[in-house]
PDB file of N, CA and C in Angstrom:
ATOM      1  N   GLY W   1     -19.308 -12.289   8.351  1.00  0.00           N
ATOM      2  CA  GLY W   1     -18.899 -11.850   7.167  1.00  0.00           C
ATOM      3  C   GLY W   1     -17.272 -12.405   6.749  1.00  0.00           C
ATOM      4  N   ILE W   2     -17.116 -12.092   5.758  1.00  0.00           N
ATOM      5  CA  ILE W   2     -15.101 -12.500   5.446  1.00  0.00           C
ATOM      6  C   ILE W   2     -14.523 -11.362   6.059  1.00  0.00           C
ATOM      7  N   ALA W   3     -14.198 -10.933   6.378  1.00  0.00           N
ATOM      8  CA  ALA W   3     -12.721 -10.131   6.986  1.00  0.00           C
ATOM      9  C   ALA W   3     -11.425 -10.214   6.493  1.00  0.00           C
ATOM     10  N   ILE W   4     -11.348  -8.600   5.025  1.00  0.00           N
ATOM     11  CA  ILE W   4     -10.581  -8.075   4.110  1.00  0.00           C
ATOM     12  C   ILE W   4      -8.757  -8.278   4.960  1.00  0.00           C
ATOM     13  N   THR W   5      -8.051  -8.116   5.149  1.00  0.00           N
ATOM     14  CA  THR W   5      -6.803  -8.123   5.756  1.00  0.00           C
ATOM     15  C   THR W   5      -6.136  -7.445   4.770  1.00  0.00           C
ATOM     16  N   ALA W   6      -5.569  -6.200   5.253  1.00  0.00           N
ATOM     17  CA  ALA W   6      -4.561  -5.355   3.912  1.00  0.00           C
ATOM     18  C   ALA W   6      -3.225  -5.905   4.392  1.00  0.00           C
ATOM     19  N   TYR W   7      -2.375  -7.047   3.588  1.00  0.00           N
ATOM     20  CA  TYR W   7      -1.687  -7.720   3.871  1.00  0.00           C
ATOM     21  C   TYR W   7      -0.384  -6.063   3.472  1.00  0.00           C
ATOM     22  N   SER W   8       1.044  -5.972   3.722  1.00  0.00           N
ATOM     23  CA  SER W   8       1.639  -4.781   3.157  1.00  0.00           C
ATOM     24  C   SER W   8       1.971  -4.006   2.255  1.00  0.00           C
ATOM     25  N   SER W   9       0.565  -3.209   2.800  1.00  0.00           N
ATOM     26  CA  SER W   9      -0.136  -2.554   2.967  1.00  0.00           C
ATOM     27  C   SER W   9       0.415  -0.745   1.980  1.00  0.00           C
ATOM     28  N   PHE W  10       2.138  -0.996   1.384  1.00  0.00           N
ATOM     29  CA  PHE W  10       2.353  -0.513   0.981  1.00  0.00           C
ATOM     30  C   PHE W  10       3.037  -0.536  -0.433  1.00  0.00           C
ATOM     31  N   GLY W  11       2.629  -1.183  -0.576  1.00  0.00           N
ATOM     32  CA  GLY W  11       3.091  -2.527  -1.608  1.00  0.00           C
ATOM     33  C   GLY W  11       4.588  -2.623  -1.639  1.00  0.00           C
ATOM     34  N   ASP W  12       5.371  -2.102  -2.329  1.00  0.00           N
ATOM     35  CA  ASP W  12       6.524  -3.099  -2.488  1.00  0.00           C
ATOM     36  C   ASP W  12       7.291  -2.764  -1.412  1.00  0.00           C
ATOM     37  N   ALA W  13       7.112  -1.443  -0.212  1.00  0.00           N
ATOM     38  CA  ALA W  13       8.476  -1.622   0.003  1.00  0.00           C
ATOM     39  C   ALA W  13       8.390  -3.482   1.780  1.00  0.00           C
ATOM     40  N   SER W  14       8.145  -3.926   1.878  1.00  0.00           N
ATOM     41  CA  SER W  14       8.719  -4.612   2.628  1.00  0.00           C
ATOM     42  C   SER W  14       9.453  -6.013   1.747  1.00  0.00           C
ATOM     43  N   TYR W  15       8.091  -5.738   0.180  1.00  0.00           N
ATOM     44  CA  TYR W  15       8.589  -6.782  -0.886  1.00  0.00           C
ATOM     45  C   TYR W  15      10.540  -6.742  -0.926  1.00  0.00           C
ATOM     46  N   GLN W  16      11.170  -5.350  -1.036  1.00  0.00           N
ATOM     47  CA  GLN W  16      12.063  -5.383  -1.367  1.00  0.00           C
ATOM     48  C   GLN W  16      13.543  -5.146  -0.638  1.00  0.00           C
ATOM     49  N   GLU W  17      12.639  -5.879   0.758  1.00  0.00           N
ATOM     50  CA  GLU W  17      13.384  -6.340   1.952  1.00  0.00           C
ATOM     51  C   GLU W  17      13.853  -7.437   1.911  1.00  0.00           C
ATOM     52  N   LEU W  18      12.932  -8.539   1.502  1.00  0.00           N
ATOM     53  CA  LEU W  18      13.416  -9.450   1.162  1.00  0.00           C
ATOM     54  C   LEU W  18      14.662  -9.517  -0.428  1.00  0.00           C
ATOM     55  N   GLY W  19      15.073  -8.923  -0.680  1.00  0.00           N
ATOM     56  CA  GLY W  19      14.589  -8.896  -1.963  1.00  0.00           C
ATOM     57  C   GLY W  19      14.217  -9.654  -3.011  1.00  0.00           C
ATOM     58  N   PHE W  20      13.452  -9.116  -3.146  1.00  0.00           N
ATOM     59  CA  PHE W  20      13.200  -9.779  -4.658  1.00  0.00           C
ATOM     60  C   PHE W  20      12.952  -7.723  -4.782  1.00  0.00           C
ATOM     61  N   LYS W  21      12.734  -8.879  -6.731  1.00  0.00           N
ATOM     62  CA  LYS W  21      11.501  -6.747  -7.187  1.00  0.00           C
ATOM     63  C   LYS W  21      10.751  -7.054  -7.583  1.00  0.00           C
ATOM     64  N   ALA W  22      10.359  -6.094  -8.343  1.00  0.00           N
ATOM     65  CA  ALA W  22       8.985  -6.032  -9.189  1.00  0.00           C
ATOM     66  C   ALA W  22       8.986  -6.355 -10.302  1.00  0.00           C
ATOM     67  N   ASP W  23       8.197  -7.288 -11.560  1.00  0.00           N
ATOM     68  CA  ASP W  23       8.732  -7.826 -12.303  1.00  0.00           C
ATOM     69  C   ASP W  23       8.225  -7.284 -14.186  1.00  0.00           C
ATOM     70  N   SER W  24       7.196  -5.587 -13.473  1.00  0.00           N
ATOM     71  CA  SER W  24       6.267  -5.124 -14.052  1.00  0.00           C
ATOM     72  C   SER W  24       8.038  -3.638 -14.656  1.00  0.00           C
ATOM     73  N   PRO W  25       8.134  -2.603 -16.462  1.00  0.00           N
ATOM     74  CA  PRO W  25       8.338  -2.223 -16.445  1.00  0.00           C
ATOM     75  C   PRO W  25       7.404  -0.790 -15.592  1.00  0.00           C
ATOM     76  N   SER W  26       6.303  -0.590 -15.755  1.00  0.00           N
ATOM     77  CA  SER W  26       5.531   0.205 -15.182  1.00  0.00           C
ATOM     78  C   SER W  26       5.084   0.139 -13.638  1.00  0.00           C
ATOM     79  N   PHE W  27       5.755   0.214 -13.201  1.00  0.00           N
ATOM     80  CA  PHE W  27       5.969  -0.929 -11.900  1.00  0.00           C
ATOM     81  C   PHE W  27       6.620   0.936 -10.653  1.00  0.00           C
ATOM     82  N   LYS W  28       6.024   1.595 -10.180  1.00  0.00           N
ATOM     83  CA  LYS W  28       6.554   2.368  -9.319  1.00  0.00           C
ATOM     84  C   LYS W  28       5.320   1.991  -8.611  1.00  0.00           C
ATOM     85  N   PRO W  29       6.228   2.154  -7.231  1.00  0.00           N
ATOM     86  CA  PRO W  29       6.030   2.398  -5.507  1.00  0.00           C
ATOM     87  C   PRO W  29       5.328   2.945  -5.255  1.00  0.00           C
ATOM     88  N   LEU W  30       4.171   2.329  -4.420  1.00  0.00           N
ATOM     89  CA  LEU W  30       3.068   3.150  -3.394  1.00  0.00           C
ATOM     90  C   LEU W  30       3.980   5.018  -3.740  1.00  0.00           C
ATOM     91  N   LEU W  31       4.454   4.287  -2.589  1.00  0.00           N
ATOM     92  CA  LEU W  31       5.173   4.597  -0.628  1.00  0.00           C
ATOM     93  C   LEU W  31       6.049   6.225  -1.791  1.00  0.00           C
ATOM     94  N   LYS W  32       6.025   6.199  -2.819  1.00  0.00           N
ATOM     95  CA  LYS W  32       7.110   7.269  -4.187  1.00  0.00           C
ATOM     96  C   LYS W  32       5.972   7.650  -4.904  1.00  0.00           C
ATOM     97  N   HIS W  33       5.109   7.458  -5.331  1.00  0.00           N
ATOM     98  CA  HIS W  33       4.024   7.827  -6.209  1.00  0.00           C
ATOM     99  C   HIS W  33       3.052   8.935  -6.322  1.00  0.00           C
ATOM    100  N   ASP W  34       2.978   9.481  -7.253  1.00  0.00           N
ATOM    101  CA  ASP W  34       3.182  11.437  -7.644  1.00  0.00           C
ATOM    102  C   ASP W  34       1.730  11.953  -6.864  1.00  0.00           C
ATOM    103  N   VAL W  35       0.311  10.514  -7.879  1.00  0.00           N
ATOM    104  CA  VAL W  35      -0.746  10.146  -6.780  1.00  0.00           C
ATOM    105  C   VAL W  35      -0.972  10.758  -5.949  1.00  0.00           C
ATOM    106  N   ILE W  36      -0.165   9.359  -5.178  1.00  0.00           N
ATOM    107  CA  ILE W  36      -0.540   9.159  -3.310  1.00  0.00           C
ATOM    108  C   ILE W  36       0.490  10.936  -2.745  1.00  0.00           C
ATOM    109  N   ALA W  37       1.968  10.803  -2.988  1.00  0.00           N
ATOM    110  CA  ALA W  37       2.393  11.954  -3.266  1.00  0.00           C
ATOM    111  C   ALA W  37       0.724  13.617  -3.119  1.00  0.00           C
ATOM    112  N   GLU W  38       1.080  13.716  -4.158  1.00  0.00           N
ATOM    113  CA  GLU W  38       0.002  15.265  -4.177  1.00  0.00           C
ATOM    114  C   GLU W  38      -1.753  15.065  -3.363  1.00  0.00           C
ATOM    115  N   ILE W  39      -1.559  13.148  -2.877  1.00  0.00           N
ATOM    116  CA  ILE W  39      -2.802  14.177  -2.158  1.00  0.00           C
ATOM    117  C   ILE W  39      -2.240  13.648  -0.244  1.00  0.00           C
ATOM    118  N   ALA W  40      -1.065  13.045  -0.108  1.00  0.00           N
ATOM    119  CA  ALA W  40      -0.566  13.273   1.276  1.00  0.00           C
ATOM    120  C   ALA W  40      -0.011  14.751   1.871  1.00  0.00           C
ATOM    121  N   LYS W  41      -0.228  15.442   0.755  1.00  0.00           N
ATOM    122  CA  LYS W  41       0.292  17.165   1.006  1.00  0.00           C
ATOM    123  C   LYS W  41      -0.287  17.322   1.147  1.00  0.00           C
ATOM    124  N   ALA W  42      -1.961  17.065   0.219  1.00  0.00           N
ATOM    125  CA  ALA W  42      -3.032  17.752   0.667  1.00  0.00           C
ATOM    126  C   ALA W  42      -3.744  17.716   1.941  1.00  0.00           C
ATOM    127  N   HIS W  43      -3.167  16.970   2.376  1.00  0.00           N
ATOM    128  CA  HIS W  43      -4.207  16.751   4.554  1.00  0.00           C
ATOM    129  C   HIS W  43      -3.007  17.082   5.076  1.00  0.00           C
ATOM    130  N   GLU W  44      -2.347  17.853   5.066  1.00  0.00           N
ATOM    131  CA  GLU W  44      -0.116  16.969   5.417  1.00  0.00           C
ATOM    132  C   GLU W  44      -0.055  15.817   5.963  1.00  0.00           C
ATOM    133  N   LYS W  45      -0.661  15.108   5.242  1.00  0.00           N
ATOM    134  CA  LYS W  45      -0.036  12.833   5.956  1.00  0.00           C
ATOM    135  C   LYS W  45       0.762  13.191   5.037  1.00  0.00           C
ATOM    136  N   SER W  46       1.217  12.002   5.556  1.00  0.00           N
ATOM    137  CA  SER W  46       2.584  10.919   5.032  1.00  0.00           C
ATOM    138  C   SER W  46       1.812   9.954   4.030  1.00  0.00           C
ATOM    139  N   PRO W  47       2.618   9.896   2.788  1.00  0.00           N
ATOM    140  CA  PRO W  47       2.194   8.956   1.624  1.00  0.00           C
ATOM    141  C   PRO W  47       1.712   7.569   2.620  1.00  0.00           C
ATOM    142  N   ALA W  48       2.202   7.538   3.431  1.00  0.00           N
ATOM    143  CA  ALA W  48       2.181   5.812   4.169  1.00  0.00           C
ATOM    144  C   ALA W  48       0.225   6.518   5.179  1.00  0.00           C
ATOM    145  N   GLN W  49       0.600   7.538   5.534  1.00  0.00           N
ATOM    146  CA  GLN W  49      -0.692   7.557   6.253  1.00  0.00           C
ATOM    147  C   GLN W  49      -1.733   7.820   5.603  1.00  0.00           C
ATOM    148  N   VAL W  50      -2.051   8.336   4.268  1.00  0.00           N
ATOM    149  CA  VAL W  50      -2.916   7.878   2.974  1.00  0.00           C
ATOM    150  C   VAL W  50      -3.636   6.733   2.593  1.00  0.00           C
ATOM    151  N   LEU W  51      -1.925   6.126   2.579  1.00  0.00           N
ATOM    152  CA  LEU W  51      -2.960   4.486   2.077  1.00  0.00           C
ATOM    153  C   LEU W  51      -2.966   3.906   2.742  1.00  0.00           C
ATOM    154  N   LEU W  52      -2.894   3.664   4.508  1.00  0.00           N
ATOM    155  CA  LEU W  52      -3.658   3.357   5.299  1.00  0.00           C
ATOM    156  C   LEU W  52      -4.903   4.240   4.776  1.00  0.00           C
ATOM    157  N   ARG W  53      -4.957   5.580   5.554  1.00  0.00           N
ATOM    158  CA  ARG W  53      -6.442   5.800   5.641  1.00  0.00           C
ATOM    159  C   ARG W  53      -7.824   5.281   4.513  1.00  0.00           C
ATOM    160  N   TRP W  54      -6.607   4.878   3.384  1.00  0.00           N
ATOM    161  CA  TRP W  54      -7.987   3.908   2.328  1.00  0.00           C
ATOM    162  C   TRP W  54      -8.387   3.238   2.373  1.00  0.00           C
ATOM    163  N   ALA W  55      -7.520   2.292   2.863  1.00  0.00           N
ATOM    164  CA  ALA W  55      -7.852   0.971   2.838  1.00  0.00           C
ATOM    165  C   ALA W  55      -8.552   0.757   4.403  1.00  0.00           C
ATOM    166  N   VAL W  56      -8.963   1.225   4.775  1.00  0.00           N
ATOM    167  CA  VAL W  56      -8.946   1.343   6.887  1.00  0.00           C
ATOM    168  C   VAL W  56     -10.722   2.020   6.392  1.00  0.00           C
ATOM    169  N   GLU W  57     -11.032   3.155   5.188  1.00  0.00           N
ATOM    170  CA  GLU W  57     -11.527   3.591   4.633  1.00  0.00           C
ATOM    171  C   GLU W  57     -12.364   2.802   3.444  1.00  0.00           C
ATOM    172  N   ARG W  58     -12.230   1.600   3.365  1.00  0.00           N
ATOM    173  CA  ARG W  58     -12.792   0.159   2.100  1.00  0.00           C
ATOM    174  C   ARG W  58     -12.894  -0.422   2.738  1.00  0.00           C
ATOM    175  N   GLY W  59     -13.014  -0.824   4.104  1.00  0.00           N
ATOM    176  CA  GLY W  59     -12.661  -1.593   5.390  1.00  0.00           C
ATOM    177  C   GLY W  59     -12.165  -2.433   5.704  1.00  0.00           C
ATOM    178  N   CYS W  60     -11.029  -2.828   4.560  1.00  0.00           N
ATOM    179  CA  CYS W  60      -9.897  -3.720   5.636  1.00  0.00           C
ATOM    180  C   CYS W  60      -9.525  -3.581   6.014  1.00  0.00           C
ATOM    181  N   ALA W  61      -8.690  -4.683   7.390  1.00  0.00           N
ATOM    182  CA  ALA W  61      -8.410  -4.556   8.650  1.00  0.00           C
ATOM    183  C   ALA W  61      -6.792  -4.574   7.860  1.00  0.00           C
ATOM    184  N   VAL W  62      -5.755  -3.500   8.482  1.00  0.00           N
ATOM    185  CA  VAL W  62      -4.186  -3.193   7.947  1.00  0.00           C
ATOM    186  C   VAL W  62      -3.303  -3.182   8.703  1.00  0.00           C
ATOM    187  N   ILE W  63      -2.450  -4.239   8.215  1.00  0.00           N
ATOM    188  CA  ILE W  63      -1.246  -4.452   9.207  1.00  0.00           C
ATOM    189  C   ILE W  63      -0.140  -3.811   9.175  1.00  0.00           C
ATOM    190  N   PRO W  64       0.254  -2.985   8.474  1.00  0.00           N
ATOM    191  CA  PRO W  64       1.329  -1.705   8.650  1.00  0.00           C
ATOM    192  C   PRO W  64       2.643  -2.803   9.580  1.00  0.00           C
ATOM    193  N   LYS W  65       3.949  -2.502   8.470  1.00  0.00           N
ATOM    194  CA  LYS W  65       5.404  -3.148   9.631  1.00  0.00           C
ATOM    195  C   LYS W  65       5.754  -2.415   9.908  1.00  0.00           C
ATOM    196  N   SER W  66       5.973  -2.660  10.767  1.00  0.00           N
ATOM    197  CA  SER W  66       8.049  -1.027  10.705  1.00  0.00           C
ATOM    198  C   SER W  66       8.682  -1.593  12.186  1.00  0.00           C
ATOM    199  N   SER W  67       9.282  -1.133  12.342  1.00  0.00           N
ATOM    200  CA  SER W  67       9.260  -0.832  13.686  1.00  0.00           C
ATOM    201  C   SER W  67      10.567   0.450  14.217  1.00  0.00           C
ATOM    202  N   ASN W  68      10.541   0.845  13.462  1.00  0.00           N
ATOM    203  CA  ASN W  68      10.163   3.570  13.862  1.00  0.00           C
ATOM    204  C   ASN W  68       9.109   3.354  14.965  1.00  0.00           C
ATOM    205  N   VAL W  69       9.706   3.578  15.680  1.00  0.00           N
ATOM    206  CA  VAL W  69       8.809   3.797  16.526  1.00  0.00           C
ATOM    207  C   VAL W  69       8.065   5.603  16.008  1.00  0.00           C
ATOM    208  N   ASP W  70       8.849   6.055  14.866  1.00  0.00           N
ATOM    209  CA  ASP W  70       7.903   7.780  14.806  1.00  0.00           C
ATOM    210  C   ASP W  70       7.215   6.870  13.551  1.00  0.00           C
ATOM    211  N   ARG W  71       7.388   6.352  12.747  1.00  0.00           N
ATOM    212  CA  ARG W  71       6.622   6.167  11.651  1.00  0.00           C
ATOM    213  C   ARG W  71       5.027   4.956  12.324  1.00  0.00           C
ATOM    214  N   LEU W  72       6.033   4.349  13.028  1.00  0.00           N
ATOM    215  CA  LEU W  72       4.580   3.561  14.531  1.00  0.00           C
ATOM    216  C   LEU W  72       3.240   4.498  14.334  1.00  0.00           C
ATOM    217  N   ARG W  73       3.910   5.570  15.499  1.00  0.00           N
ATOM    218  CA  ARG W  73       2.773   6.450  15.844  1.00  0.00           C
ATOM    219  C   ARG W  73       2.513   6.859  14.530  1.00  0.00           C
ATOM    220  N   GLN W  74       2.528   6.604  13.844  1.00  0.00           N
ATOM    221  CA  GLN W  74       2.191   8.117  12.165  1.00  0.00           C
ATOM    222  C   GLN W  74       0.966   6.865  11.612  1.00  0.00           C
ATOM    223  N   ASN W  75       1.757   5.698  12.085  1.00  0.00           N
ATOM    224  CA  ASN W  75       1.101   4.473  11.286  1.00  0.00           C
ATOM    225  C   ASN W  75      -0.922   4.311  11.593  1.00  0.00           C
ATOM    226  N   LEU W  76      -0.618   4.550  13.469  1.00  0.00           N
ATOM    227  CA  LEU W  76      -1.921   5.302  14.129  1.00  0.00           C
ATOM    228  C   LEU W  76      -2.957   6.350  14.420  1.00  0.00           C
ATOM    229  N   ASP W  77      -1.945   7.295  13.571  1.00  0.00           N
ATOM    230  CA  ASP W  77      -2.440   8.905  13.139  1.00  0.00           C
ATOM    231  C   ASP W  77      -3.680   9.034  11.993  1.00  0.00           C
ATOM    232  N   ILE W  78      -4.353   8.114  11.617  1.00  0.00           N
ATOM    233  CA  ILE W  78      -5.439   7.836  10.498  1.00  0.00           C
ATOM    234  C   ILE W  78      -5.769   8.415  10.455  1.00  0.00           C
ATOM    235  N   PHE W  79      -6.553   8.343  11.738  1.00  0.00           N
ATOM    236  CA  PHE W  79      -8.951   8.753  11.551  1.00  0.00           C
ATOM    237  C   PHE W  79      -8.393   9.935  11.591  1.00  0.00           C
ATOM    238  N   GLY W  80      -7.920  11.164  11.691  1.00  0.00           N
ATOM    239  CA  GLY W  80      -8.255  12.282  11.979  1.00  0.00           C
ATOM    240  C   GLY W  80      -8.406  13.118  10.549  1.00  0.00           C
ATOM    241  N   PHE W  81      -8.390  12.723  10.152  1.00  0.00           N
ATOM    242  CA  PHE W  81      -8.618  12.762   8.022  1.00  0.00           C
ATOM    243  C   PHE W  81      -9.615  11.782   7.859  1.00  0.00           C
ATOM    244  N   SER W  82      -9.894  12.494   6.273  1.00  0.00           N
ATOM    245  CA  SER W  82     -10.731  10.976   5.298  1.00  0.00           C
ATOM    246  C   SER W  82     -10.500  11.838   4.186  1.00  0.00           C
ATOM    247  N   LEU W  83     -11.026  10.860   2.906  1.00  0.00           N
ATOM    248  CA  LEU W  83      -9.914  11.237   2.104  1.00  0.00           C
ATOM    249  C   LEU W  83     -11.139  11.703   0.555  1.00  0.00           C
ATOM    250  N   SER W  84     -11.517  12.778  -0.098  1.00  0.00           N
ATOM    251  CA  SER W  84     -12.408  12.857  -0.849  1.00  0.00           C
ATOM    252  C   SER W  84     -13.197  11.903  -1.887  1.00  0.00           C
ATOM    253  N   ASP W  85     -14.223  11.833  -1.989  1.00  0.00           N
ATOM    254  CA  ASP W  85     -14.312  10.642  -3.202  1.00  0.00           C
ATOM    255  C   ASP W  85     -13.982  10.446  -4.587  1.00  0.00           C
ATOM    256  N   ASP W  86     -13.475  11.651  -4.742  1.00  0.00           N
ATOM    257  CA  ASP W  86     -12.905  11.653  -6.176  1.00  0.00           C
ATOM    258  C   ASP W  86     -11.266  11.291  -5.918  1.00  0.00           C
ATOM    259  N   GLU W  87     -10.689  12.066  -4.270  1.00  0.00           N
ATOM    260  CA  GLU W  87      -8.816  11.133  -3.802  1.00  0.00           C
ATOM    261  C   GLU W  87      -9.924   9.403  -4.048  1.00  0.00           C
ATOM    262  N   VAL W  88      -9.989   9.152  -3.313  1.00  0.00           N
ATOM    263  CA  VAL W  88     -10.137   7.325  -3.887  1.00  0.00           C
ATOM    264  C   VAL W  88     -10.478   7.648  -4.839  1.00  0.00           C
ATOM    265  N   VAL W  89     -11.012   7.982  -5.809  1.00  0.00           N
ATOM    266  CA  VAL W  89     -10.792   7.670  -7.732  1.00  0.00           C
ATOM    267  C   VAL W  89      -9.423   7.484  -7.902  1.00  0.00           C
ATOM    268  N   ARG W  90      -8.674   8.524  -6.976  1.00  0.00           N
ATOM    269  CA  ARG W  90      -7.349   8.520  -7.832  1.00  0.00           C
ATOM    270  C   ARG W  90      -6.521   7.403  -7.773  1.00  0.00           C
ATOM    271  N   ILE W  91      -7.048   6.900  -5.910  1.00  0.00           N
ATOM    272  CA  ILE W  91      -6.262   6.401  -5.573  1.00  0.00           C
ATOM    273  C   ILE W  91      -6.728   4.795  -6.003  1.00  0.00           C
ATOM    274  N   ASN W  92      -7.634   4.912  -5.970  1.00  0.00           N
ATOM    275  CA  ASN W  92      -8.589   3.189  -6.792  1.00  0.00           C
ATOM    276  C   ASN W  92      -7.481   2.820  -7.729  1.00  0.00           C
ATOM    277  N   ASP W  93      -7.465   3.929  -8.896  1.00  0.00           N
ATOM    278  CA  ASP W  93      -7.217   3.938 -10.629  1.00  0.00           C
ATOM    279  C   ASP W  93      -5.292   3.446 -10.652  1.00  0.00           C
ATOM    280  N   LEU W  94      -5.317   3.774  -9.419  1.00  0.00           N
ATOM    281  CA  LEU W  94      -3.574   2.963  -9.756  1.00  0.00           C
ATOM    282  C   LEU W  94      -2.898   1.640  -9.733  1.00  0.00           C
ATOM    283  N   ASP W  95      -4.417   0.692  -9.836  1.00  0.00           N
ATOM    284  CA  ASP W  95      -4.843  -0.939  -9.609  1.00  0.00           C
ATOM    285  C   ASP W  95      -4.096  -1.378 -10.762  1.00  0.00           C
ATOM    286  N   LYS W  96      -2.282  -1.996 -10.998  1.00  0.00           N
ATOM    287  CA  LYS W  96      -2.167  -2.808 -11.898  1.00  0.00           C
ATOM    288  C   LYS W  96      -2.490  -3.873 -11.316  1.00  0.00           C
ATOM    289  N   ASN W  97      -3.656  -4.251 -10.937  1.00  0.00           N
ATOM    290  CA  ASN W  97      -3.563  -5.691 -10.940  1.00  0.00           C
ATOM    291  C   ASN W  97      -2.089  -6.584 -11.286  1.00  0.00           C
ATOM    292  N   PHE W  98      -1.378  -6.400 -10.231  1.00  0.00           N
ATOM    293  CA  PHE W  98       0.208  -7.150  -9.773  1.00  0.00           C
ATOM    294  C   PHE W  98       0.430  -7.229  -8.674  1.00  0.00           C
ATOM    295  N   ILE W  99       0.896  -9.023  -8.700  1.00  0.00           N
ATOM    296  CA  ILE W  99       1.027  -8.963  -7.227  1.00  0.00           C
ATOM    297  C   ILE W  99       2.008  -9.358  -6.520  1.00  0.00           C
ATOM    298  N   LEU W 100       2.234  -8.670  -5.228  1.00  0.00           N
ATOM    299  CA  LEU W 100       3.717  -8.188  -5.350  1.00  0.00           C
ATOM    300  C   LEU W 100       3.771  -9.813  -3.843  1.00  0.00           C
ATOM    301  N   ASN W 101       3.340 -10.157  -3.337  1.00  0.00           N
ATOM    302  CA  ASN W 101       4.159 -10.901  -2.558  1.00  0.00           C
ATOM    303  C   ASN W 101       3.746 -12.489  -3.234  1.00  0.00           C
ATOM    304  N   ASP W 102       4.290 -12.758  -4.159  1.00  0.00           N
ATOM    305  CA  ASP W 102       3.217 -14.424  -4.683  1.00  0.00           C
ATOM    306  C   ASP W 102       4.096 -15.144  -3.880  1.00  0.00           C
ATOM    307  N   PRO W 103       4.439 -16.001  -2.954  1.00  0.00           N
ATOM    308  CA  PRO W 103       5.201 -16.931  -3.662  1.00  0.00           C
ATOM    309  C   PRO W 103       5.117 -18.333  -4.376  1.00  0.00           C
ATOM    310  N   ALA W 104       4.778 -17.970  -5.361  1.00  0.00           N
ATOM    311  CA  ALA W 104       4.553 -18.810  -5.968  1.00  0.00           C
ATOM    312  C   ALA W 104       5.768 -18.765  -7.247  1.00  0.00           C
ATOM    313  N   LYS W 105       6.344 -17.246  -6.450  1.00  0.00           N
ATOM    314  CA  LYS W 105       7.652 -16.693  -7.301  1.00  0.00           C
ATOM    315  C   LYS W 105       8.314 -17.391  -6.806  1.00  0.00           C
ATOM    316  N   TRP W 106       8.789 -17.629  -5.518  1.00  0.00           N
ATOM    317  CA  TRP W 106       9.320 -17.980  -4.462  1.00  0.00           C
ATOM    318  C   TRP W 106      10.052 -19.879  -4.686  1.00  0.00           C
ATOM    319  N   ILE W 107       8.905 -20.786  -5.002  1.00  0.00           N
ATOM    320  CA  ILE W 107       8.732 -21.915  -5.413  1.00  0.00           C
ATOM    321  C   ILE W 107       9.220 -22.110  -6.309  1.00  0.00           C
ATOM    322  N   ASN W 108       8.386 -21.506  -7.600  1.00  0.00           N
ATOM    323  CA  ASN W 108       7.954 -21.667  -9.282  1.00  0.00           C
ATOM    324  C   ASN W 108       7.134 -23.019  -9.465  1.00  0.00           C
ATOM    325  N   ILE W 109       5.918 -22.859  -8.480  1.00  0.00           N
ATOM    326  CA  ILE W 109       4.324 -23.407  -8.040  1.00  0.00           C
ATOM    327  C   ILE W 109       3.244 -22.865  -7.853  1.00  0.00           C
ATOM    328  N   SER W 110       2.905 -22.506  -9.181  1.00  0.00           N
ATOM    329  CA  SER W 110       1.344 -22.120  -9.608  1.00  0.00           C
ATOM    330  C   SER W 110      -0.009 -22.183  -8.575  1.00  0.00           C
ATOM    331  N   ILE W 111       0.232 -21.412  -8.273  1.00  0.00           N
ATOM    332  CA  ILE W 111      -1.675 -21.530  -6.215  1.00  0.00           C
ATOM    333  C   ILE W 111      -2.258 -21.151  -7.391  1.00  0.00           C
ATOM    334  N   TRP W 112      -2.636 -20.095  -8.149  1.00  0.00           N
ATOM    335  CA  TRP W 112      -3.486 -19.405  -7.847  1.00  0.00           C
ATOM    336  C   TRP W 112      -4.373 -20.250  -9.406  1.00  0.00           C
ATOM    337  N   ALA W 113      -5.441 -20.245  -9.472  1.00  0.00           N
ATOM    338  CA  ALA W 113      -6.300 -20.552 -10.043  1.00  0.00           C
ATOM    339  C   ALA W 113      -6.716 -20.343 -10.961  1.00  0.00           C
ATOM    340  N   ASN W 114      -6.795 -20.695 -12.549  1.00  0.00           N
ATOM    341  CA  ASN W 114      -6.573 -19.787 -13.488  1.00  0.00           C
ATOM    342  C   ASN W 114      -8.439 -19.758 -14.420  1.00  0.00           C
TER     343      ASN W 114
END
């Protein structure tokens, strides 16, 4: 089969580091989203850990980026808890079908099939 990899698992964090802004007025950063914060609090985990756990539970390989040693450790500490079915649905419902790392925007060329 095909292995799905979650690149930029935290949404816009790395995107903003490159100086790009989300084009959607309804866009809310995942690491600061109320739903993610609420689930993180319930599990006594960080929002990043919740997002990584969600991706892993969906069968995705994740590649979180960090140069901070404490965050690197947190990123590895996602196997001591599980998300409930309801929590997974709540996170799934955040999908806006919004592509953050779209290289076509940087070079002004359409690369996606219509």
